[in-house]
Amino acid sequence: MTTQQRRPSSSRRSEASRQAILTAAFELVGEVGYAKLSIEGIAARAGVGKQTIYRWWPSKGAVLFDAFLALSAGPDEQQGLPDTGDLEADLKLVLRSTVVELNDPRYDEPMRALTTEILHDPALAASYTERLDAPMKELKKQRLRSAQQAGQLRTDLDLDLAVDLLWGPLLNRWLLRSGPLTEQYADTLVETTLAGLRPQRRDVEA
Amino acid sequence: MTTQQRRPSSSRRSEASRQAILTAAFELVGEVGYAKLSIEGIAARAGVGKQTIYRWWPSKGAVLFDAFLALSAGPDEQQGLPDTGDLEADLKLVLRSTVVELNDPRYDEPMRALTTEILHDPALAASYTERLDAPMKELKKQRLRSAQQAGQLRTDLDLDLAVDLLWGPLLNRWLLRSGPLTEQYADTLVETTLAGLRPQRRDVEA
């Protein structure tokens, strides 16, 4: 075998190991919590050596972050929000599914672990904002922009703020466990927020 | 001296120690971060023995939580929100001062530390909700209720949700550092949210 022939197979093996490590990190943090998550544990679960992980990631936080990036690169996350023309119905659908996800024990601990890292690490927070949050926010803003063009939202609306208003309260309720996180709450949130984002009478008459 | 005579002085000493410990915990977590905060460090700063702290609190998280409770029992925090009759102006004043507080390095690290504890400890989250969050939320709802009675807010408005909409986005932006946390942001947040909470035309005509 020449070096050239070996490369694809070696790169396939690398990719398989990488995927196994990310899956192992995500599953393990859900089982043992972030404090007890270790590179050793991830390596054992993934069936790779510790050095394989350290070759690609400097810390368990970095592995976990990439595990989230891999999740958010899935086909569902790339395709944008539903756009049936009915903004309220579309947003309720999306926010209800966010509620279901936040209440899912498989995601709860990994997301709390990632949030803790972000809370205390400004560099990771910047990376999170740029690589995970911003692309998702852009998809949300696309949907709002389409509603704006259809005359369903105020033209002077700050779309970043609109996203904060629609998704922020869900995130807070989940993080601080400050109240029941239900699909009913998602519905009321969408209805109440949209009431403030729609064109006001003076816009319509202008 | 009889036992009876000694008691008041001993209780004053206890109260002075308690205050010194809470102040020390709050200052120290701001300087060294939560991970490096220790009961030993708090004791040394407060000028008390470690055992004095362990007599009253089971953990550093419990000390820090009481330090926050003591802060929120201050006269400013008990008196309710301003009520000049102009809801928008009153809310802008309050949210701008929240922005200033969240941007203050003296509060930043202690509040991140407390949030981390809450994130991972459902019992502490419940205690936080009951003892710290709920009383503050009630003051906010009182101000909104007064505006409701003055016909400035919809009568069917869910006041818990209204509080989430007004304060949640500030908290998220601070926690995740997802965007600049400015007084301008607070103003736009109040204006946009209130637009959805005011009586709609159909309410007025009904």
Short mmCIF file of C-alpha atoms in Angstrom, two decimals:
data_model
loop_
_atom_site.label_atom_id
_atom_site.label_comp_id
_atom_site.label_asym_id
_atom_site.label_seq_id
_atom_site.Cartn_x
_atom_site.Cartn_y
_atom_site.Cartn_z
CA MET A 1 0.00 0.00 0.00
CA THR A 2 1.22 3.47 -0.81
CA THR A 3 0.79 6.36 1.58
CA GLN A 4 -1.85 7.78 -0.74
CA GLN A 5 -3.92 4.60 -0.56
CA ARG A 6 -3.65 4.43 3.23
CA ARG A 7 -4.84 7.95 3.80
CA PRO A 8 -8.57 7.54 3.08
CA SER A 9 -8.85 4.51 5.35
CA SER A 10 -6.89 6.25 8.10
CA SER A 11 -9.05 9.34 7.75
CA ARG A 12 -12.20 7.20 7.91
CA ARG A 13 -10.89 5.59 11.09
CA SER A 14 -10.15 9.03 12.54
CA GLU A 15 -13.64 10.24 11.73
CA ALA A 16 -15.17 7.13 13.31
CA SER A 17 -13.09 7.67 16.47
CA ARG A 18 -14.04 11.34 16.56
CA GLN A 19 -17.73 10.51 16.33
CA ALA A 20 -17.40 7.79 18.98
CA ILE A 21 -15.67 10.25 21.34
CA LEU A 22 -18.33 12.94 20.87
CA THR A 23 -21.16 10.46 21.39
CA ALA A 24 -19.43 9.02 24.46
CA ALA A 25 -18.89 12.49 25.98
CA PHE A 26 -22.53 13.46 25.46
CA GLU A 27 -23.92 10.21 26.88
CA LEU A 28 -21.52 10.09 29.79
CA VAL A 29 -22.11 13.63 31.00
CA GLY A 30 -25.82 12.82 31.08
CA GLU A 31 -25.15 9.79 33.25
CA VAL A 32 -22.49 10.99 35.70
CA GLY A 33 -22.76 14.80 35.57
CA TYR A 34 -20.12 17.27 34.48
CA ALA A 35 -18.10 17.23 37.71
CA LYS A 36 -17.43 13.50 37.34
CA LEU A 37 -16.93 13.53 33.57
CA SER A 38 -13.30 12.70 32.77
CA ILE A 39 -11.18 12.23 29.66
CA GLU A 40 -10.42 8.71 30.96
CA GLY A 41 -14.12 7.90 31.16
CA ILE A 42 -14.83 9.26 27.69
CA ALA A 43 -11.89 7.29 26.25
CA ALA A 44 -13.07 4.04 27.89
CA ARG A 45 -16.65 4.50 26.66
CA ALA A 46 -15.50 5.39 23.13
CA GLY A 47 -13.00 2.53 22.98
CA VAL A 48 -10.03 4.79 22.20
CA GLY A 49 -6.85 5.70 24.07
CA LYS A 50 -6.70 8.83 26.24
CA GLN A 51 -3.97 10.20 23.98
CA THR A 52 -6.31 10.08 20.99
CA ILE A 53 -8.62 12.52 22.80
CA TYR A 54 -5.79 14.80 23.97
CA ARG A 55 -4.46 14.94 20.40
CA TRP A 56 -7.68 16.68 19.30
CA TRP A 57 -9.04 18.43 22.41
CA PRO A 58 -7.35 20.28 25.28
CA SER A 59 -10.08 19.60 27.91
CA LYS A 60 -13.32 17.79 28.64
CA GLY A 61 -15.14 21.13 28.16
CA ALA A 62 -13.77 21.34 24.61
CA VAL A 63 -14.93 17.79 23.81
CA LEU A 64 -18.41 18.54 25.13
CA PHE A 65 -18.60 21.75 23.15
CA ASP A 66 -17.78 19.89 19.92
CA ALA A 67 -20.37 17.26 20.83
CA PHE A 68 -22.96 20.05 20.85
CA LEU A 69 -21.65 21.47 17.58
CA ALA A 70 -22.03 18.02 16.00
CA LEU A 71 -25.62 17.79 17.25
CA SER A 72 -26.50 21.21 15.88
CA ALA A 73 -25.02 20.28 12.50
CA GLY A 74 -27.74 17.64 12.06
CA PRO A 75 -30.13 17.95 9.10
CA ASP A 76 -33.04 19.18 11.27
CA GLU A 77 -30.97 22.05 12.59
CA GLN A 78 -29.75 23.23 9.18
CA GLN A 79 -33.02 23.55 7.35
CA GLY A 80 -34.46 26.60 9.03
CA LEU A 81 -37.75 27.17 10.82
CA PRO A 82 -41.05 26.07 9.28
CA ASP A 83 -42.65 28.77 7.15
CA THR A 84 -46.30 28.04 6.42
CA GLY A 85 -47.17 31.73 6.29
CA ASP A 86 -48.79 31.52 9.73
CA LEU A 87 -46.09 32.96 11.99
CA GLU A 88 -47.90 32.30 15.26
CA ALA A 89 -48.52 28.63 14.43
CA ASP A 90 -44.96 28.14 13.19
CA LEU A 91 -43.42 29.70 16.30
CA LYS A 92 -45.65 27.68 18.61
CA LEU A 93 -44.52 24.50 16.86
CA VAL A 94 -40.87 25.40 17.27
CA LEU A 95 -41.11 26.63 20.87
CA ARG A 96 -43.12 23.59 21.93
CA SER A 97 -40.41 21.34 20.55
CA THR A 98 -37.81 23.40 22.43
CA VAL A 99 -39.83 22.79 25.61
CA VAL A 100 -39.85 19.05 24.94
CA GLU A 101 -36.09 19.07 24.34
CA LEU A 102 -35.33 21.11 27.48
CA ASN A 103 -37.45 18.71 29.54
CA ASP A 104 -35.69 15.63 28.08
CA PRO A 105 -33.35 14.10 30.70
CA ARG A 106 -30.94 13.07 27.92
CA TYR A 107 -30.26 16.72 27.12
CA ASP A 108 -30.76 18.30 30.53
CA GLU A 109 -27.44 17.47 32.21
CA PRO A 110 -25.23 17.94 29.10
CA MET A 111 -26.81 21.34 28.45
CA ARG A 112 -26.42 22.41 32.08
CA ALA A 113 -22.77 21.32 31.94
CA LEU A 114 -22.14 23.33 28.78
CA THR A 115 -23.95 26.36 30.24
CA THR A 116 -21.79 26.20 33.37
CA GLU A 117 -18.64 26.23 31.24
CA ILE A 118 -19.96 29.17 29.25
CA LEU A 119 -20.90 31.05 32.42
CA HIS A 120 -17.36 31.01 33.75
CA ASP A 121 -15.30 31.12 30.56
CA PRO A 122 -15.61 34.27 28.43
CA ALA A 123 -13.55 32.72 25.61
CA LEU A 124 -15.86 29.70 25.44
CA ALA A 125 -18.86 32.05 25.62
CA ALA A 126 -17.52 33.94 22.59
CA SER A 127 -16.93 30.68 20.73
CA TYR A 128 -20.43 29.48 21.67
CA THR A 129 -21.99 32.72 20.48
CA GLU A 130 -20.10 32.61 17.19
CA ARG A 131 -20.27 28.91 16.31
CA LEU A 132 -23.50 27.66 17.91
CA ASP A 133 -25.78 30.50 18.91
CA ALA A 134 -25.28 32.87 15.97
CA PRO A 135 -26.09 30.32 13.22
CA MET A 136 -29.24 29.22 15.08
CA LYS A 137 -30.21 32.83 15.72
CA GLU A 138 -29.79 33.58 12.02
CA LEU A 139 -32.30 30.84 11.14
CA LYS A 140 -34.78 32.30 13.63
CA LYS A 141 -34.26 35.80 12.24
CA GLN A 142 -34.80 34.50 8.69
CA ARG A 143 -38.26 33.33 9.71
CA LEU A 144 -39.03 36.67 11.39
CA ARG A 145 -37.70 38.57 8.37
CA SER A 146 -40.03 36.62 6.11
CA ALA A 147 -42.94 37.61 8.39
CA GLN A 148 -41.75 41.20 8.30
CA GLN A 149 -41.78 41.14 4.50
CA ALA A 150 -45.31 39.72 4.63
CA GLY A 151 -46.38 42.71 6.76
CA GLN A 152 -46.95 40.55 9.85
CA LEU A 153 -44.24 42.16 11.96
CA ARG A 154 -43.27 45.79 12.45
CA THR A 155 -40.74 47.00 9.91
CA ASP A 156 -38.65 48.81 12.55
CA LEU A 157 -38.44 45.71 14.75
CA ASP A 158 -35.03 44.80 16.18
CA LEU A 159 -34.92 41.13 15.17
CA ASP A 160 -32.19 40.24 17.67
CA LEU A 161 -34.40 41.54 20.46
CA ALA A 162 -37.40 39.68 19.04
CA VAL A 163 -35.45 36.42 19.20
CA ASP A 164 -34.40 37.21 22.80
CA LEU A 165 -38.04 37.83 23.75
CA LEU A 166 -39.32 34.63 22.17
CA TRP A 167 -36.65 32.18 23.29
CA GLY A 168 -35.12 33.87 26.38
CA PRO A 169 -37.95 33.16 28.84
CA LEU A 170 -37.90 29.43 27.97
CA LEU A 171 -34.17 29.27 28.59
CA ASN A 172 -34.48 31.08 31.94
CA ARG A 173 -37.30 28.94 33.18
CA TRP A 174 -35.30 25.85 32.32
CA LEU A 175 -32.01 27.09 33.78
CA LEU A 176 -33.36 28.41 37.07
CA ARG A 177 -36.32 26.03 37.33
CA SER A 178 -38.36 29.10 38.19
CA GLY A 179 -41.67 27.71 36.97
CA PRO A 180 -43.26 24.84 35.03
CA LEU A 181 -41.88 24.58 31.50
CA THR A 182 -44.93 23.45 29.53
CA GLU A 183 -46.23 23.64 25.97
CA GLN A 184 -48.97 25.91 27.34
CA TYR A 185 -46.28 28.31 28.56
CA ALA A 186 -44.69 28.25 25.09
CA ASP A 187 -48.06 29.08 23.48
CA THR A 188 -48.78 32.00 25.83
CA LEU A 189 -45.24 33.28 25.37
CA VAL A 190 -45.65 33.32 21.58
CA GLU A 191 -49.09 34.97 21.73
CA THR A 192 -48.08 37.67 24.22
CA THR A 193 -44.77 38.49 22.56
CA LEU A 194 -46.20 38.61 19.04
CA ALA A 195 -48.84 41.09 20.20
CA GLY A 196 -45.98 43.56 20.75
CA LEU A 197 -44.15 42.80 17.52
CA ARG A 198 -47.02 43.15 15.07
CA PRO A 199 -47.53 46.37 13.15
CA GLN A 200 -49.20 48.98 15.36
CA ARG A 201 -52.16 50.96 14.10
CA ARG A 202 -49.95 53.95 13.35
CA ASP A 203 -47.72 51.75 11.13
CA VAL A 204 -50.72 50.43 9.25
CA GLU A 205 -52.16 53.88 8.67
CA ALA A 206 -48.83 55.45 7.69
CA MET B 1 -22.65 38.29 85.42
CA THR B 2 -25.66 36.05 85.24
CA THR B 3 -26.39 33.93 82.19
CA GLN B 4 -29.26 36.25 81.35
CA GLN B 5 -27.01 39.27 81.25
CA ARG B 6 -24.44 37.51 79.07
CA ARG B 7 -26.93 36.47 76.44
CA PRO B 8 -27.53 39.78 74.66
CA SER B 9 -23.81 40.45 74.31
CA SER B 10 -23.18 36.91 73.06
CA SER B 11 -25.99 37.25 70.56
CA ARG B 12 -24.61 40.58 69.37
CA ARG B 13 -21.20 38.94 68.91
CA SER B 14 -22.85 36.11 66.95
CA GLU B 15 -24.64 38.54 64.71
CA ALA B 16 -21.41 40.48 64.10
CA SER B 17 -19.62 37.23 63.19
CA ARG B 18 -22.45 36.19 60.92
CA GLN B 19 -22.33 39.51 59.06
CA ALA B 20 -18.53 39.34 58.80
CA ILE B 21 -18.74 35.83 57.34
CA LEU B 22 -21.37 36.80 54.74
CA THR B 23 -19.41 39.90 53.71
CA ALA B 24 -16.19 37.89 53.51
CA ALA B 25 -17.83 35.18 51.36
CA PHE B 26 -19.26 37.73 48.95
CA GLU B 27 -16.00 39.69 48.59
CA LEU B 28 -13.83 36.62 48.35
CA VAL B 29 -15.82 34.86 45.63
CA GLY B 30 -15.51 38.06 43.58
CA GLU B 31 -11.75 37.99 43.98
CA VAL B 32 -10.84 34.32 43.61
CA GLY B 33 -13.85 32.79 41.82
CA TYR B 34 -16.18 30.11 43.11
CA ALA B 35 -13.91 27.14 42.39
CA LYS B 36 -11.21 28.55 44.70
CA LEU B 37 -13.59 29.82 47.38
CA SER B 38 -13.12 27.80 50.57
CA ILE B 39 -14.52 27.78 54.08
CA GLU B 40 -10.92 28.28 55.30
CA GLY B 41 -10.55 31.38 53.16
CA ILE B 42 -13.86 32.82 54.30
CA ALA B 43 -12.96 32.15 57.95
CA ALA B 44 -9.57 33.84 57.61
CA ARG B 45 -11.05 36.91 55.91
CA ALA B 46 -13.86 37.17 58.47
CA GLY B 47 -11.52 36.67 61.42
CA VAL B 48 -13.44 33.69 62.80
CA GLY B 49 -12.64 30.02 63.23
CA LYS B 50 -13.64 27.47 60.58
CA GLN B 51 -15.86 25.74 63.14
CA THR B 52 -17.91 28.92 63.59
CA ILE B 53 -18.85 28.73 59.93
CA TYR B 54 -19.56 24.98 59.97
CA ARG B 55 -21.80 25.49 63.00
CA TRP B 56 -24.16 27.61 60.87
CA TRP B 57 -23.66 26.46 57.27
CA PRO B 58 -23.08 23.03 55.70
CA SER B 59 -21.16 24.26 52.63
CA LYS B 60 -19.64 27.25 50.87
CA GLY B 61 -22.66 27.31 48.55
CA ALA B 62 -24.96 27.72 51.56
CA VAL B 63 -22.86 30.63 52.90
CA LEU B 64 -22.94 32.36 49.53
CA PHE B 65 -26.68 31.88 49.21
CA ASP B 66 -27.23 33.55 52.60
CA ALA B 67 -24.90 36.36 51.54
CA PHE B 68 -27.28 37.02 48.64
CA LEU B 69 -30.30 36.82 50.90
CA ALA B 70 -28.71 39.43 53.20
CA LEU B 71 -28.09 41.72 50.19
CA SER B 72 -31.66 41.40 48.98
CA ALA B 73 -32.95 42.21 52.46
CA GLY B 74 -31.48 45.71 52.17
CA PRO B 75 -33.83 48.72 52.35
CA ASP B 76 -33.65 49.40 48.58
CA GLU B 77 -34.81 45.89 47.80
CA GLN B 78 -37.78 45.94 50.18
CA GLN B 79 -39.48 49.11 49.11
CA GLY B 80 -40.91 48.03 45.77
CA LEU B 81 -40.50 49.47 42.29
CA PRO B 82 -40.96 53.19 41.62
CA ASP B 83 -44.54 54.11 40.74
CA THR B 84 -44.79 57.56 39.20
CA GLY B 85 -47.79 56.56 37.09
CA ASP B 86 -45.58 56.35 33.97
CA LEU B 87 -44.99 52.60 33.64
CA GLU B 88 -42.55 52.85 30.73
CA ALA B 89 -40.34 55.41 32.50
CA ASP B 90 -40.43 53.46 35.78
CA LEU B 91 -39.48 50.17 34.11
CA LYS B 92 -36.67 51.79 32.13
CA LEU B 93 -35.25 53.20 35.36
CA VAL B 94 -35.35 49.79 37.05
CA LEU B 95 -34.01 47.80 34.08
CA ARG B 96 -31.19 50.29 33.48
CA SER B 97 -30.10 49.88 37.07
CA THR B 98 -30.24 46.11 36.65
CA VAL B 99 -27.93 46.50 33.63
CA VAL B 100 -25.49 48.57 35.70
CA GLU B 101 -25.54 45.96 38.48
CA LEU B 102 -25.03 43.03 36.09
CA ASN B 103 -22.07 44.85 34.51
CA ASP B 104 -20.49 45.59 37.92
CA PRO B 105 -17.43 43.36 38.45
CA ARG B 106 -18.19 43.24 42.21
CA TYR B 107 -21.43 41.38 41.50
CA ASP B 108 -20.51 39.49 38.35
CA GLU B 109 -18.51 36.60 39.80
CA PRO B 110 -20.64 36.08 42.94
CA MET B 111 -23.80 36.00 40.82
CA ARG B 112 -22.26 33.57 38.32
CA ALA B 113 -21.18 31.36 41.22
CA LEU B 114 -24.67 31.34 42.71
CA THR B 115 -26.22 30.66 39.30
CA THR B 116 -23.90 27.69 38.79
CA GLU B 117 -24.97 26.22 42.13
CA ILE B 118 -28.64 26.74 41.23
CA LEU B 119 -28.14 25.18 37.78
CA HIS B 120 -26.92 21.91 39.23
CA ASP B 121 -28.84 21.70 42.50
CA PRO B 122 -32.63 21.41 42.22
CA ALA B 123 -33.05 21.82 46.01
CA LEU B 124 -31.07 25.06 46.00
CA ALA B 125 -33.02 26.18 42.92
CA ALA B 126 -36.28 25.62 44.83
CA SER B 127 -34.91 27.52 47.82
CA TYR B 128 -33.72 30.33 45.54
CA THR B 129 -37.11 30.55 43.86
CA GLU B 130 -38.95 30.63 47.16
CA ARG B 131 -36.71 32.87 49.25
CA LEU B 132 -35.03 35.22 46.75
CA ASP B 133 -36.77 35.17 43.39
CA ALA B 134 -40.42 35.01 44.49
CA PRO B 135 -40.29 38.05 46.84
CA MET B 136 -38.56 40.13 44.14
CA LYS B 137 -41.00 38.89 41.53
CA GLU B 138 -43.90 39.89 43.76
CA LEU B 139 -42.60 43.47 43.94
CA LYS B 140 -42.35 43.55 40.14
CA LYS B 141 -45.87 42.15 39.79
CA GLN B 142 -47.20 44.75 42.25
CA ARG B 143 -45.99 47.50 39.91
CA LEU B 144 -47.53 45.78 36.88
CA ARG B 145 -50.80 45.22 38.78
CA SER B 146 -50.96 48.93 39.58
CA ALA B 147 -50.53 49.66 35.84
CA GLN B 148 -53.23 47.11 35.07
CA GLN B 149 -55.60 48.88 37.46
CA ALA B 150 -54.77 52.17 35.75
CA GLY B 151 -55.79 50.63 32.39
CA GLN B 152 -52.22 50.70 31.07
CA LEU B 153 -51.86 46.94 30.76
CA ARG B 154 -54.21 44.28 29.43
CA THR B 155 -56.54 42.92 32.09
CA ASP B 156 -56.03 39.31 30.96
CA LEU B 157 -52.25 39.61 31.10
CA ASP B 158 -50.31 36.79 32.80
CA LEU B 159 -48.15 38.87 35.15
CA ASP B 160 -45.62 36.08 35.71
CA LEU B 161 -45.04 35.91 31.97
CA ALA B 162 -44.81 39.71 31.77
CA VAL B 163 -42.02 39.65 34.39
CA ASP B 164 -40.24 36.89 32.42
CA LEU B 165 -40.46 38.95 29.24
CA LEU B 166 -39.14 42.12 30.84
CA TRP B 167 -36.29 40.73 32.94
CA GLY B 168 -35.46 37.40 31.21
CA PRO B 169 -33.62 38.80 28.19
CA LEU B 170 -31.33 40.89 30.43
CA LEU B 171 -30.46 37.84 32.50
CA ASN B 172 -29.74 35.74 29.40
CA ARG B 173 -27.57 38.33 27.77
CA TRP B 174 -25.57 38.64 30.97
CA LEU B 175 -25.30 34.89 31.60
CA LEU B 176 -24.31 33.84 28.09
CA ARG B 177 -22.61 37.11 27.12
CA SER B 178 -24.59 36.84 23.89
CA GLY B 179 -24.60 40.56 23.13
CA PRO B 180 -23.81 43.97 24.61
CA LEU B 181 -25.74 44.61 27.82
CA THR B 182 -26.41 48.35 27.63
CA GLU B 183 -28.95 50.84 28.94
CA GLN B 184 -30.05 51.27 25.31
CA TYR B 185 -30.87 47.55 25.20
CA ALA B 186 -32.89 47.90 28.42
CA ASP B 187 -34.87 50.81 26.91
CA THR B 188 -35.67 48.96 23.67
CA LEU B 189 -36.60 45.87 25.65
CA VAL B 190 -39.11 47.85 27.75
CA GLU B 191 -40.59 49.65 24.72
CA THR B 192 -40.97 46.50 22.61
CA THR B 193 -42.34 44.33 25.40
CA LEU B 194 -44.81 46.93 26.64
CA ALA B 195 -46.21 47.28 23.12
CA GLY B 196 -47.49 43.71 23.50
CA LEU B 197 -48.77 44.10 27.03
CA ARG B 198 -50.89 47.22 26.57
CA PRO B 199 -54.63 46.96 26.02
CA GLN B 200 -55.35 46.05 22.40
CA ARG B 201 -57.93 47.97 20.37
CA ARG B 202 -60.53 45.26 20.94
CA ASP B 203 -60.05 45.58 24.72
CA VAL B 204 -60.52 49.33 24.55
CA GLU B 205 -63.64 49.08 22.45
CA ALA B 206 -65.14 46.23 24.46
#
